[in-house]
Amino acid sequence: ARLVHETRQRNAELAVINSAQEAIAGELDQQAIYDTVGNKIGEIFDVEELFIAIPDETGGLMRFPYFTERGERAFPEPRPLGSGFTSHVLETRRTLMINEGLETEVRRFGSTTLGEEMPKSVLYVPLETAGRATGVVCLASFRERAFTESDQQLLETLAGSLSVALENARLVHETRQRNAELALINGVQDAIAGELDAQAIYDAVGDKIREVFDAPTAMIGMLDEASGNLVVHYAIERGERQQWPAMPPSSFTRHVLDTRESLMLNEDVVAAMERMGLEARVQGDPPKSILFVPLVAGGKAIGMISLQNVDREHAFSDSDQQLLETLAGSLSVALENARLVQETRQRNTELAVITSVQEAIAGELDAQAI
């Protein structure tokens, strides 16, 4: 009877695993994957609380894309990383099952409950990709000794399927993102190819930046070496085109021009300015996220592109910085080409004037005529 029961149990588990894998096969939307796997787990395990936790290391937070309590879906606020059962499982990459004495363990780990009631049994299983923990699946019950080794093995298998699906979705998303970036770069380069009017170049690049980046404020400014001022050729603030006067470079701009290095800050921008020894001179609402990229030609910084978001932190990513740096390179090349052509045309015009004057007075002996 025991062997038959185990065989039936194993067959049931395999059916669950297969149905979960089929449901998420080819799915590329991460939230849909979380929802599908979470719902499947909820069908199998008799638990009052279930969640999937994903760390956001850039923000130092733990996010919960899937959470249910007593069958009701909820959306908890992100929690700080670093303490509690979930962070422990992420760090150790080992399953954690506690079936009794949970209150003592909660105090020891500094854990908190997401729901309204403290559970009495918990089962935490890490999500892993390439030897790195990328999240945690948790089951919680309001009764003691709710979980068995069989439950642990089944949840670990489902967690493996979830990890694979999420990694596939991430790789496809990155490929699509990269293709979109290449299309954007090519679009910008096509728009400014052969363009000799500097303002038209600024407008073409600025408009493309507006289409792509989550930045209510965007600016392209060039350094006027004679006056030392920054001349703003393109400025957008909350979707409205702005005309800004030439002004001394702000502390951020000065820093980027001097170092010829990009600067990205995604939280506590004003405090970061002070830590960097920069003057916190901000007009209007202080930005919550900023991204500054220098324009470089001939080995020196000639200007910069800046993006600012005053509504939310962590608006920009490393991918955004890389893309903006590529666009800045295209803009720098186009401006330098336009300058060289303009100088050549100006020089040709001057030579034509000099030649015509010389021809007009060649052999002329009357002083007044000359």
Short mmCIF file of the C-alpha atoms (twelve columns), coordinates in Angstrom:
data_MODEL
# 
_entry.id   MODEL 
# 
loop_
_atom_site.group_PDB 
_atom_site.id 
_atom_site.type_symbol 
_atom_site.label_atom_id 
_atom_site.label_alt_id 
_atom_site.label_comp_id 
_atom_site.label_asym_id 
_atom_site.label_seq_id 
_atom_site.Cartn_x 
_atom_site.Cartn_y 
_atom_site.Cartn_z 
_atom_site.pdbx_PDB_model_num 
ATOM 1   C CA . ALA A 1   0.000  0.000   0.000   1 
ATOM 2   C CA . ARG A 2   2.846  2.347   0.827   1 
ATOM 3   C CA . LEU A 3   4.580  1.682   -2.501  1 
ATOM 4   C CA . VAL A 4   1.362  2.154   -4.476  1 
ATOM 5   C CA . HIS A 5   0.684  5.375   -2.585  1 
ATOM 6   C CA . GLU A 6   4.194  6.655   -3.318  1 
ATOM 7   C CA . THR A 7   3.844  5.758   -7.003  1 
ATOM 8   C CA . ARG A 8   0.517  7.568   -7.255  1 
ATOM 9   C CA . GLN A 9   1.992  10.530  -5.415  1 
ATOM 10  C CA . ARG A 10  4.973  10.624  -7.762  1 
ATOM 11  C CA . ASN A 11  2.731  10.403  -10.827 1 
ATOM 12  C CA . ALA A 12  0.617  13.244  -9.489  1 
ATOM 13  C CA . GLU A 13  3.736  15.321  -8.908  1 
ATOM 14  C CA . LEU A 14  5.013  14.645  -12.428 1 
ATOM 15  C CA . ALA A 15  1.625  15.650  -13.850 1 
ATOM 16  C CA . VAL A 16  1.792  18.911  -11.898 1 
ATOM 17  C CA . ILE A 17  5.349  19.593  -13.043 1 
ATOM 18  C CA . ASN A 18  4.477  18.857  -16.673 1 
ATOM 19  C CA . SER A 19  1.384  21.055  -16.584 1 
ATOM 20  C CA . ALA A 20  3.386  23.931  -15.059 1 
ATOM 21  C CA . GLN A 21  6.122  23.553  -17.659 1 
ATOM 22  C CA . GLU A 22  3.593  23.447  -20.496 1 
ATOM 23  C CA . ALA A 23  1.808  26.526  -19.165 1 
ATOM 24  C CA . ILE A 24  4.978  28.625  -19.131 1 
ATOM 25  C CA . ALA A 25  6.654  27.111  -22.201 1 
ATOM 26  C CA . GLY A 26  7.477  29.942  -24.573 1 
ATOM 27  C CA . GLU A 27  5.964  32.565  -22.243 1 
ATOM 28  C CA . LEU A 28  8.094  35.702  -22.333 1 
ATOM 29  C CA . ASP A 29  6.202  38.032  -20.006 1 
ATOM 30  C CA . GLN A 30  7.772  37.699  -16.558 1 
ATOM 31  C CA . GLN A 31  4.649  38.634  -14.604 1 
ATOM 32  C CA . ALA A 32  2.634  36.064  -16.550 1 
ATOM 33  C CA . ILE A 33  5.219  33.431  -15.598 1 
ATOM 34  C CA . TYR A 34  5.023  34.399  -11.917 1 
ATOM 35  C CA . ASP A 35  1.216  34.273  -12.049 1 
ATOM 36  C CA . THR A 36  1.083  30.903  -13.816 1 
ATOM 37  C CA . VAL A 37  3.554  29.162  -11.526 1 
ATOM 38  C CA . GLY A 38  2.095  30.800  -8.413  1 
ATOM 39  C CA . ASN A 39  -1.411 29.667  -9.336  1 
ATOM 40  C CA . LYS A 40  -0.181 26.110  -10.010 1 
ATOM 41  C CA . ILE A 41  1.600  25.966  -6.655  1 
ATOM 42  C CA . GLY A 42  -1.554 27.263  -4.982  1 
ATOM 43  C CA . GLU A 43  -3.559 24.420  -6.534  1 
ATOM 44  C CA . ILE A 44  -1.186 21.773  -5.190  1 
ATOM 45  C CA . PHE A 45  -0.268 22.809  -1.673  1 
ATOM 46  C CA . ASP A 46  -2.736 23.251  1.143   1 
ATOM 47  C CA . VAL A 47  -1.291 26.499  2.512   1 
ATOM 48  C CA . GLU A 48  -2.716 29.786  3.702   1 
ATOM 49  C CA . GLU A 49  0.104  31.956  2.373   1 
ATOM 50  C CA . LEU A 50  2.215  31.782  -0.786  1 
ATOM 51  C CA . PHE A 51  4.620  34.270  -2.314  1 
ATOM 52  C CA . ILE A 52  7.420  34.655  -4.842  1 
ATOM 53  C CA . ALA A 53  10.131 37.150  -3.872  1 
ATOM 54  C CA . ILE A 54  12.631 38.720  -6.277  1 
ATOM 55  C CA . PRO A 55  15.571 40.910  -5.111  1 
ATOM 56  C CA . ASP A 56  16.089 44.316  -6.681  1 
ATOM 57  C CA . GLU A 57  19.768 44.777  -5.859  1 
ATOM 58  C CA . THR A 58  20.042 48.226  -7.432  1 
ATOM 59  C CA . GLY A 59  17.387 49.523  -5.060  1 
ATOM 60  C CA . GLY A 60  18.312 47.301  -2.115  1 
ATOM 61  C CA . LEU A 61  14.740 46.004  -1.960  1 
ATOM 62  C CA . MET A 62  12.875 42.714  -2.068  1 
ATOM 63  C CA . ARG A 63  9.876  42.790  -4.394  1 
ATOM 64  C CA . PHE A 64  6.905  40.422  -4.392  1 
ATOM 65  C CA . PRO A 65  5.449  39.881  -7.872  1 
ATOM 66  C CA . TYR A 66  3.155  37.137  -6.532  1 
ATOM 67  C CA . PHE A 67  1.488  36.959  -3.100  1 
ATOM 68  C CA . THR A 68  -1.684 35.295  -1.837  1 
ATOM 69  C CA . GLU A 69  -3.122 34.941  1.664   1 
ATOM 70  C CA . ARG A 70  -6.051 32.587  2.243   1 
ATOM 71  C CA . GLY A 71  -6.581 32.460  -1.513  1 
ATOM 72  C CA . GLU A 72  -6.790 36.236  -1.925  1 
ATOM 73  C CA . ARG A 73  -4.279 38.030  -4.139  1 
ATOM 74  C CA . ALA A 74  -2.471 40.980  -2.535  1 
ATOM 75  C CA . PHE A 75  0.385  43.297  -3.493  1 
ATOM 76  C CA . PRO A 76  2.780  43.925  -0.572  1 
ATOM 77  C CA . GLU A 77  5.124  46.899  -0.578  1 
ATOM 78  C CA . PRO A 78  8.818  46.106  -1.240  1 
ATOM 79  C CA . ARG A 79  10.902 45.312  1.853   1 
ATOM 80  C CA . PRO A 80  14.593 46.112  2.502   1 
ATOM 81  C CA . LEU A 81  17.086 43.362  1.675   1 
ATOM 82  C CA . GLY A 82  19.472 41.953  4.257   1 
ATOM 83  C CA . SER A 83  17.433 40.324  7.016   1 
ATOM 84  C CA . GLY A 84  14.753 37.698  7.468   1 
ATOM 85  C CA . PHE A 85  14.186 34.211  6.093   1 
ATOM 86  C CA . THR A 86  14.030 35.323  2.454   1 
ATOM 87  C CA . SER A 87  17.394 37.104  2.514   1 
ATOM 88  C CA . HIS A 88  18.937 34.143  4.350   1 
ATOM 89  C CA . VAL A 89  17.777 31.716  1.630   1 
ATOM 90  C CA . LEU A 90  19.099 34.067  -1.076  1 
ATOM 91  C CA . GLU A 91  22.507 34.226  0.590   1 
ATOM 92  C CA . THR A 92  22.848 30.499  1.343   1 
ATOM 93  C CA . ARG A 93  21.015 29.238  -1.778  1 
ATOM 94  C CA . ARG A 94  19.615 26.460  0.414   1 
ATOM 95  C CA . THR A 95  16.037 25.444  1.125   1 
ATOM 96  C CA . LEU A 96  14.707 26.376  4.573   1 
ATOM 97  C CA . MET A 97  11.876 24.351  6.157   1 
ATOM 98  C CA . ILE A 98  10.625 25.143  9.656   1 
ATOM 99  C CA . ASN A 99  7.702  23.084  10.969  1 
ATOM 100 C CA . GLU A 100 7.591  24.165  14.612  1 
ATOM 101 C CA . GLY A 101 8.977  26.774  16.988  1 
ATOM 102 C CA . LEU A 102 8.635  29.402  14.265  1 
ATOM 103 C CA . GLU A 103 8.301  32.351  16.641  1 
ATOM 104 C CA . THR A 104 11.777 31.653  18.047  1 
ATOM 105 C CA . GLU A 105 13.269 31.421  14.548  1 
ATOM 106 C CA . VAL A 106 11.535 34.655  13.494  1 
ATOM 107 C CA . ARG A 107 13.297 36.531  16.296  1 
ATOM 108 C CA . ARG A 108 16.621 34.855  15.480  1 
ATOM 109 C CA . PHE A 109 16.499 35.750  11.772  1 
ATOM 110 C CA . GLY A 110 14.858 39.154  12.240  1 
ATOM 111 C CA . SER A 111 12.032 38.129  9.918   1 
ATOM 112 C CA . THR A 112 8.653  39.789  9.484   1 
ATOM 113 C CA . THR A 113 5.370  38.521  8.087   1 
ATOM 114 C CA . LEU A 114 3.904  39.842  4.844   1 
ATOM 115 C CA . GLY A 115 0.347  38.911  5.764   1 
ATOM 116 C CA . GLU A 116 -1.895 39.746  8.672   1 
ATOM 117 C CA . GLU A 117 -1.216 36.561  10.665  1 
ATOM 118 C CA . MET A 118 2.017  34.876  11.792  1 
ATOM 119 C CA . PRO A 119 2.323  31.370  10.251  1 
ATOM 120 C CA . LYS A 120 3.425  28.284  12.207  1 
ATOM 121 C CA . SER A 121 5.186  26.391  9.380   1 
ATOM 122 C CA . VAL A 122 7.187  27.750  6.437   1 
ATOM 123 C CA . LEU A 123 8.989  26.323  3.432   1 
ATOM 124 C CA . TYR A 124 11.412 28.568  1.498   1 
ATOM 125 C CA . VAL A 125 13.029 27.374  -1.756  1 
ATOM 126 C CA . PRO A 126 15.569 29.452  -3.733  1 
ATOM 127 C CA . LEU A 127 15.308 30.209  -7.454  1 
ATOM 128 C CA . GLU A 128 18.735 29.703  -9.040  1 
ATOM 129 C CA . THR A 129 20.310 30.610  -12.364 1 
ATOM 130 C CA . ALA A 130 23.956 29.928  -13.262 1 
ATOM 131 C CA . GLY A 131 24.870 29.293  -9.630  1 
ATOM 132 C CA . ARG A 132 23.263 32.521  -8.421  1 
ATOM 133 C CA . ALA A 133 20.090 32.925  -6.370  1 
ATOM 134 C CA . THR A 134 17.616 35.095  -8.283  1 
ATOM 135 C CA . GLY A 135 14.569 34.765  -6.046  1 
ATOM 136 C CA . VAL A 136 12.656 32.708  -3.487  1 
ATOM 137 C CA . VAL A 137 9.380  30.772  -3.422  1 
ATOM 138 C CA . CYS A 138 7.723  30.543  -0.012  1 
ATOM 139 C CA . LEU A 139 4.845  28.476  1.370   1 
ATOM 140 C CA . ALA A 140 3.442  29.283  4.803   1 
ATOM 141 C CA . SER A 141 0.826  27.460  6.871   1 
ATOM 142 C CA . PHE A 142 -1.027 28.455  10.024  1 
ATOM 143 C CA . ARG A 143 -0.574 24.948  11.451  1 
ATOM 144 C CA . GLU A 144 2.567  23.195  12.660  1 
ATOM 145 C CA . ARG A 145 4.275  20.331  10.800  1 
ATOM 146 C CA . ALA A 146 2.487  21.265  7.589   1 
ATOM 147 C CA . PHE A 147 5.325  20.315  5.218   1 
ATOM 148 C CA . THR A 148 7.122  17.079  4.357   1 
ATOM 149 C CA . GLU A 149 10.294 16.186  2.499   1 
ATOM 150 C CA . SER A 150 8.085  15.245  -0.467  1 
ATOM 151 C CA . ASP A 151 6.647  18.780  -0.445  1 
ATOM 152 C CA . GLN A 152 10.157 20.189  -0.389  1 
ATOM 153 C CA . GLN A 153 11.280 18.063  -3.350  1 
ATOM 154 C CA . LEU A 154 8.213  18.989  -5.414  1 
ATOM 155 C CA . LEU A 155 8.566  22.699  -4.681  1 
ATOM 156 C CA . GLU A 156 12.270 22.564  -5.542  1 
ATOM 157 C CA . THR A 157 11.416 20.979  -8.897  1 
ATOM 158 C CA . LEU A 158 8.764  23.625  -9.613  1 
ATOM 159 C CA . ALA A 159 11.240 26.331  -8.573  1 
ATOM 160 C CA . GLY A 160 13.719 24.912  -11.087 1 
ATOM 161 C CA . SER A 161 11.116 25.145  -13.870 1 
ATOM 162 C CA . LEU A 162 10.309 28.705  -12.828 1 
ATOM 163 C CA . SER A 163 13.999 29.661  -12.831 1 
ATOM 164 C CA . VAL A 164 14.520 28.258  -16.331 1 
ATOM 165 C CA . ALA A 165 11.428 30.025  -17.676 1 
ATOM 166 C CA . LEU A 166 12.458 33.355  -16.156 1 
ATOM 167 C CA . GLU A 167 15.995 33.069  -17.510 1 
ATOM 168 C CA . ASN A 168 14.705 32.254  -20.997 1 
ATOM 169 C CA . ALA A 169 12.376 35.243  -20.840 1 
ATOM 170 C CA . ARG A 170 15.244 37.462  -19.685 1 
ATOM 171 C CA . LEU A 171 17.536 36.326  -22.511 1 
ATOM 172 C CA . VAL A 172 14.843 36.860  -25.143 1 
ATOM 173 C CA . HIS A 173 14.005 40.255  -23.639 1 
ATOM 174 C CA . GLU A 174 17.673 41.268  -23.695 1 
ATOM 175 C CA . THR A 175 17.985 40.183  -27.334 1 
ATOM 176 C CA . ARG A 176 14.887 42.146  -28.292 1 
ATOM 177 C CA . GLN A 177 16.118 45.118  -26.288 1 
ATOM 178 C CA . ARG A 178 19.474 44.986  -28.027 1 
ATOM 179 C CA . ASN A 179 17.821 44.775  -31.439 1 
ATOM 180 C CA . ALA A 180 15.625 47.745  -30.563 1 
ATOM 181 C CA . GLU A 181 18.694 49.694  -29.442 1 
ATOM 182 C CA . LEU A 182 20.533 48.883  -32.669 1 
ATOM 183 C CA . ALA A 183 17.494 49.985  -34.684 1 
ATOM 184 C CA . LEU A 184 17.390 53.213  -32.699 1 
ATOM 185 C CA . ILE A 185 21.103 53.865  -33.189 1 
ATOM 186 C CA . ASN A 186 20.791 53.193  -36.912 1 
ATOM 187 C CA . GLY A 187 17.736 55.455  -37.067 1 
ATOM 188 C CA . VAL A 188 19.630 58.301  -35.410 1 
ATOM 189 C CA . GLN A 189 22.654 57.815  -37.637 1 
ATOM 190 C CA . ASP A 190 20.454 57.773  -40.750 1 
ATOM 191 C CA . ALA A 191 18.656 60.934  -39.623 1 
ATOM 192 C CA . ILE A 192 21.865 62.901  -39.127 1 
ATOM 193 C CA . ALA A 193 23.942 61.333  -41.922 1 
ATOM 194 C CA . GLY A 194 25.186 64.143  -44.120 1 
ATOM 195 C CA . GLU A 195 23.262 66.741  -42.101 1 
ATOM 196 C CA . LEU A 196 25.312 69.918  -41.877 1 
ATOM 197 C CA . ASP A 197 22.965 72.144  -39.899 1 
ATOM 198 C CA . ALA A 198 23.978 71.786  -36.242 1 
ATOM 199 C CA . GLN A 199 20.531 72.631  -34.844 1 
ATOM 200 C CA . ALA A 200 18.892 70.026  -37.083 1 
ATOM 201 C CA . ILE A 201 21.325 67.454  -35.675 1 
ATOM 202 C CA . TYR A 202 20.502 68.437  -32.079 1 
ATOM 203 C CA . ASP A 203 16.770 68.206  -32.826 1 
ATOM 204 C CA . ALA A 204 17.026 64.798  -34.517 1 
ATOM 205 C CA . VAL A 205 19.002 63.264  -31.653 1 
ATOM 206 C CA . GLY A 206 16.941 64.987  -28.953 1 
ATOM 207 C CA . ASP A 207 13.642 63.805  -30.428 1 
ATOM 208 C CA . LYS A 208 14.915 60.213  -30.585 1 
ATOM 209 C CA . ILE A 209 16.017 60.405  -26.949 1 
ATOM 210 C CA . ARG A 210 12.524 61.568  -25.969 1 
ATOM 211 C CA . GLU A 211 11.001 58.516  -27.657 1 
ATOM 212 C CA . VAL A 212 13.208 56.049  -25.815 1 
ATOM 213 C CA . PHE A 213 14.051 57.173  -22.296 1 
ATOM 214 C CA . ASP A 214 11.872 57.568  -19.225 1 
ATOM 215 C CA . ALA A 215 12.975 61.142  -18.638 1 
ATOM 216 C CA . PRO A 216 10.568 64.093  -18.314 1 
ATOM 217 C CA . THR A 217 13.594 66.405  -18.644 1 
ATOM 218 C CA . ALA A 218 16.212 66.036  -21.394 1 
ATOM 219 C CA . MET A 219 18.899 68.491  -22.459 1 
ATOM 220 C CA . ILE A 220 21.758 68.771  -24.948 1 
ATOM 221 C CA . GLY A 221 24.278 71.497  -24.171 1 
ATOM 222 C CA . MET A 222 27.572 72.560  -25.728 1 
ATOM 223 C CA . LEU A 223 30.447 74.300  -23.989 1 
ATOM 224 C CA . ASP A 224 31.373 77.746  -25.350 1 
ATOM 225 C CA . GLU A 225 35.104 77.916  -24.692 1 
ATOM 226 C CA . ALA A 226 35.279 81.694  -25.129 1 
ATOM 227 C CA . SER A 227 32.737 82.487  -22.388 1 
ATOM 228 C CA . GLY A 228 32.916 79.238  -20.427 1 
ATOM 229 C CA . ASN A 229 29.106 79.026  -20.563 1 
ATOM 230 C CA . LEU A 230 26.975 76.060  -21.486 1 
ATOM 231 C CA . VAL A 231 24.836 76.843  -24.533 1 
ATOM 232 C CA . VAL A 232 21.647 74.751  -24.482 1 
ATOM 233 C CA . HIS A 233 20.607 73.725  -28.000 1 
ATOM 234 C CA . TYR A 234 17.862 71.282  -27.032 1 
ATOM 235 C CA . ALA A 235 15.761 71.173  -23.860 1 
ATOM 236 C CA . ILE A 236 12.552 69.341  -22.985 1 
ATOM 237 C CA . GLU A 237 10.793 69.622  -19.633 1 
ATOM 238 C CA . ARG A 238 7.720  67.446  -19.032 1 
ATOM 239 C CA . GLY A 239 7.152  67.138  -22.762 1 
ATOM 240 C CA . GLU A 240 7.389  70.876  -23.483 1 
ATOM 241 C CA . ARG A 241 10.203 72.365  -25.557 1 
ATOM 242 C CA . GLN A 242 12.157 74.993  -23.588 1 
ATOM 243 C CA . GLN A 243 14.436 77.859  -24.516 1 
ATOM 244 C CA . TRP A 244 17.175 78.176  -21.919 1 
ATOM 245 C CA . PRO A 245 19.756 80.949  -21.851 1 
ATOM 246 C CA . ALA A 246 23.481 80.286  -21.893 1 
ATOM 247 C CA . MET A 247 24.662 79.755  -18.332 1 
ATOM 248 C CA . PRO A 248 27.700 78.592  -16.372 1 
ATOM 249 C CA . PRO A 249 27.780 74.775  -16.175 1 
ATOM 250 C CA . SER A 250 26.045 73.283  -13.141 1 
ATOM 251 C CA . SER A 251 28.092 71.266  -10.702 1 
ATOM 252 C CA . PHE A 252 27.056 67.966  -12.327 1 
ATOM 253 C CA . THR A 253 27.785 69.278  -15.816 1 
ATOM 254 C CA . ARG A 254 31.155 70.661  -14.749 1 
ATOM 255 C CA . HIS A 255 32.052 67.316  -13.177 1 
ATOM 256 C CA . VAL A 256 31.100 65.376  -16.336 1 
ATOM 257 C CA . LEU A 257 32.968 67.806  -18.606 1 
ATOM 258 C CA . ASP A 258 36.098 67.717  -16.440 1 
ATOM 259 C CA . THR A 259 36.199 63.939  -16.014 1 
ATOM 260 C CA . ARG A 260 34.796 63.077  -19.467 1 
ATOM 261 C CA . GLU A 261 32.921 60.270  -17.708 1 
ATOM 262 C CA . SER A 262 29.202 59.526  -17.494 1 
ATOM 263 C CA . LEU A 263 27.374 60.062  -14.209 1 
ATOM 264 C CA . MET A 264 24.265 58.110  -13.156 1 
ATOM 265 C CA . LEU A 265 22.541 58.583  -9.800  1 
ATOM 266 C CA . ASN A 266 19.298 56.784  -9.055  1 
ATOM 267 C CA . GLU A 267 18.547 57.809  -5.472  1 
ATOM 268 C CA . ASP A 268 19.243 60.594  -2.953  1 
ATOM 269 C CA . VAL A 269 20.536 62.812  -5.752  1 
ATOM 270 C CA . VAL A 270 20.981 65.972  -3.661  1 
ATOM 271 C CA . ALA A 271 22.758 64.031  -0.895  1 
ATOM 272 C CA . ALA A 272 24.984 62.403  -3.527  1 
ATOM 273 C CA . MET A 273 25.912 65.836  -4.843  1 
ATOM 274 C CA . GLU A 274 26.993 66.884  -1.375  1 
ATOM 275 C CA . ARG A 275 28.998 63.663  -0.890  1 
ATOM 276 C CA . MET A 276 30.806 64.364  -4.152  1 
ATOM 277 C CA . GLY A 277 31.626 67.875  -2.981  1 
ATOM 278 C CA . LEU A 278 29.335 69.387  -5.596  1 
ATOM 279 C CA . GLU A 279 27.130 72.409  -5.103  1 
ATOM 280 C CA . ALA A 280 23.513 71.289  -4.708  1 
ATOM 281 C CA . ARG A 281 22.129 74.024  -6.936  1 
ATOM 282 C CA . VAL A 282 18.720 72.787  -8.114  1 
ATOM 283 C CA . GLN A 283 15.931 74.822  -9.695  1 
ATOM 284 C CA . GLY A 284 12.373 73.605  -9.080  1 
ATOM 285 C CA . ASP A 285 11.750 70.058  -7.876  1 
ATOM 286 C CA . PRO A 286 15.000 68.173  -7.195  1 
ATOM 287 C CA . PRO A 287 15.509 65.217  -9.543  1 
ATOM 288 C CA . LYS A 288 15.154 61.701  -8.156  1 
ATOM 289 C CA . SER A 289 17.214 60.079  -10.938 1 
ATOM 290 C CA . ILE A 290 19.806 61.606  -13.265 1 
ATOM 291 C CA . LEU A 291 21.981 60.450  -16.151 1 
ATOM 292 C CA . PHE A 292 24.684 62.719  -17.613 1 
ATOM 293 C CA . VAL A 293 26.825 61.651  -20.608 1 
ATOM 294 C CA . PRO A 294 29.653 63.785  -22.075 1 
ATOM 295 C CA . LEU A 295 30.057 64.630  -25.746 1 
ATOM 296 C CA . VAL A 296 33.713 64.134  -26.637 1 
ATOM 297 C CA . ALA A 297 35.597 65.198  -29.796 1 
ATOM 298 C CA . GLY A 298 39.330 65.344  -30.347 1 
ATOM 299 C CA . GLY A 299 39.968 63.963  -26.884 1 
ATOM 300 C CA . LYS A 300 38.163 66.785  -25.057 1 
ATOM 301 C CA . ALA A 301 34.626 67.238  -23.748 1 
ATOM 302 C CA . ILE A 302 32.667 69.676  -25.914 1 
ATOM 303 C CA . GLY A 303 29.232 69.246  -24.357 1 
ATOM 304 C CA . MET A 304 26.875 66.818  -22.679 1 
ATOM 305 C CA . ILE A 305 23.481 65.133  -22.763 1 
ATOM 306 C CA . SER A 306 21.486 64.997  -19.538 1 
ATOM 307 C CA . LEU A 307 18.339 63.086  -18.587 1 
ATOM 308 C CA . GLN A 308 16.457 63.713  -15.352 1 
ATOM 309 C CA . ASN A 309 13.419 62.139  -13.729 1 
ATOM 310 C CA . VAL A 310 11.797 64.146  -10.944 1 
ATOM 311 C CA . ASP A 311 9.017  61.604  -10.339 1 
ATOM 312 C CA . ARG A 312 10.768 58.389  -9.343  1 
ATOM 313 C CA . GLU A 313 14.053 56.864  -8.284  1 
ATOM 314 C CA . HIS A 314 15.858 54.121  -10.236 1 
ATOM 315 C CA . ALA A 315 14.542 55.461  -13.540 1 
ATOM 316 C CA . PHE A 316 17.781 54.614  -15.378 1 
ATOM 317 C CA . SER A 317 19.760 51.403  -15.825 1 
ATOM 318 C CA . ASP A 318 23.231 50.415  -17.009 1 
ATOM 319 C CA . SER A 319 21.639 49.562  -20.355 1 
ATOM 320 C CA . ASP A 320 20.249 53.113  -20.582 1 
ATOM 321 C CA . GLN A 321 23.699 54.539  -19.880 1 
ATOM 322 C CA . GLN A 322 25.337 52.399  -22.558 1 
ATOM 323 C CA . LEU A 323 22.697 53.331  -25.128 1 
ATOM 324 C CA . LEU A 324 22.947 57.046  -24.350 1 
ATOM 325 C CA . GLU A 325 26.745 56.882  -24.581 1 
ATOM 326 C CA . THR A 326 26.426 55.321  -28.039 1 
ATOM 327 C CA . LEU A 327 23.991 58.043  -29.121 1 
ATOM 328 C CA . ALA A 328 26.327 60.682  -27.678 1 
ATOM 329 C CA . GLY A 329 29.147 59.235  -29.784 1 
ATOM 330 C CA . SER A 330 27.015 59.489  -32.933 1 
ATOM 331 C CA . LEU A 331 26.068 63.059  -32.050 1 
ATOM 332 C CA . SER A 332 29.690 64.051  -31.426 1 
ATOM 333 C CA . VAL A 333 30.799 62.609  -34.785 1 
ATOM 334 C CA . ALA A 334 27.956 64.306  -36.653 1 
ATOM 335 C CA . LEU A 335 28.677 67.687  -35.046 1 
ATOM 336 C CA . GLU A 336 32.391 67.382  -35.764 1 
ATOM 337 C CA . ASN A 337 31.703 66.465  -39.408 1 
ATOM 338 C CA . ALA A 338 29.343 69.418  -39.755 1 
ATOM 339 C CA . ARG A 339 31.958 71.730  -38.219 1 
ATOM 340 C CA . LEU A 340 34.699 70.516  -40.559 1 
ATOM 341 C CA . VAL A 341 32.495 70.896  -43.638 1 
ATOM 342 C CA . GLN A 342 31.412 74.346  -42.483 1 
ATOM 343 C CA . GLU A 343 35.032 75.367  -41.953 1 
ATOM 344 C CA . THR A 344 35.989 74.024  -45.393 1 
ATOM 345 C CA . ARG A 345 33.150 75.924  -47.054 1 
ATOM 346 C CA . GLN A 346 34.060 79.077  -45.162 1 
ATOM 347 C CA . ARG A 347 37.687 78.732  -46.178 1 
ATOM 348 C CA . ASN A 348 36.730 78.145  -49.821 1 
ATOM 349 C CA . THR A 349 34.542 81.259  -49.765 1 
ATOM 350 C CA . GLU A 350 37.393 83.308  -48.305 1 
ATOM 351 C CA . LEU A 351 39.823 81.998  -50.935 1 
ATOM 352 C CA . ALA A 352 37.331 82.836  -53.685 1 
ATOM 353 C CA . VAL A 353 37.015 86.403  -52.368 1 
ATOM 354 C CA . ILE A 354 40.794 86.811  -52.129 1 
ATOM 355 C CA . THR A 355 41.276 85.421  -55.657 1 
ATOM 356 C CA . SER A 356 38.618 87.704  -57.168 1 
ATOM 357 C CA . VAL A 357 40.130 90.745  -55.453 1 
ATOM 358 C CA . GLN A 358 43.592 89.835  -56.673 1 
ATOM 359 C CA . GLU A 359 42.318 89.352  -60.210 1 
ATOM 360 C CA . ALA A 360 40.463 92.655  -60.110 1 
ATOM 361 C CA . ILE A 361 43.515 94.683  -59.134 1 
ATOM 362 C CA . ALA A 362 46.125 92.693  -61.056 1 
ATOM 363 C CA . GLY A 363 47.983 95.162  -63.267 1 
ATOM 364 C CA . GLU A 364 45.789 98.068  -62.054 1 
ATOM 365 C CA . LEU A 365 47.963 101.160 -61.763 1 
ATOM 366 C CA . ASP A 366 45.417 103.748 -60.712 1 
ATOM 367 C CA . ALA A 367 45.557 104.037 -56.935 1 
ATOM 368 C CA . GLN A 368 41.952 105.195 -56.575 1 
ATOM 369 C CA . ALA A 369 40.739 102.293 -58.681 1 
ATOM 370 C CA . ILE A 370 42.699 99.880  -56.511 1 
# 
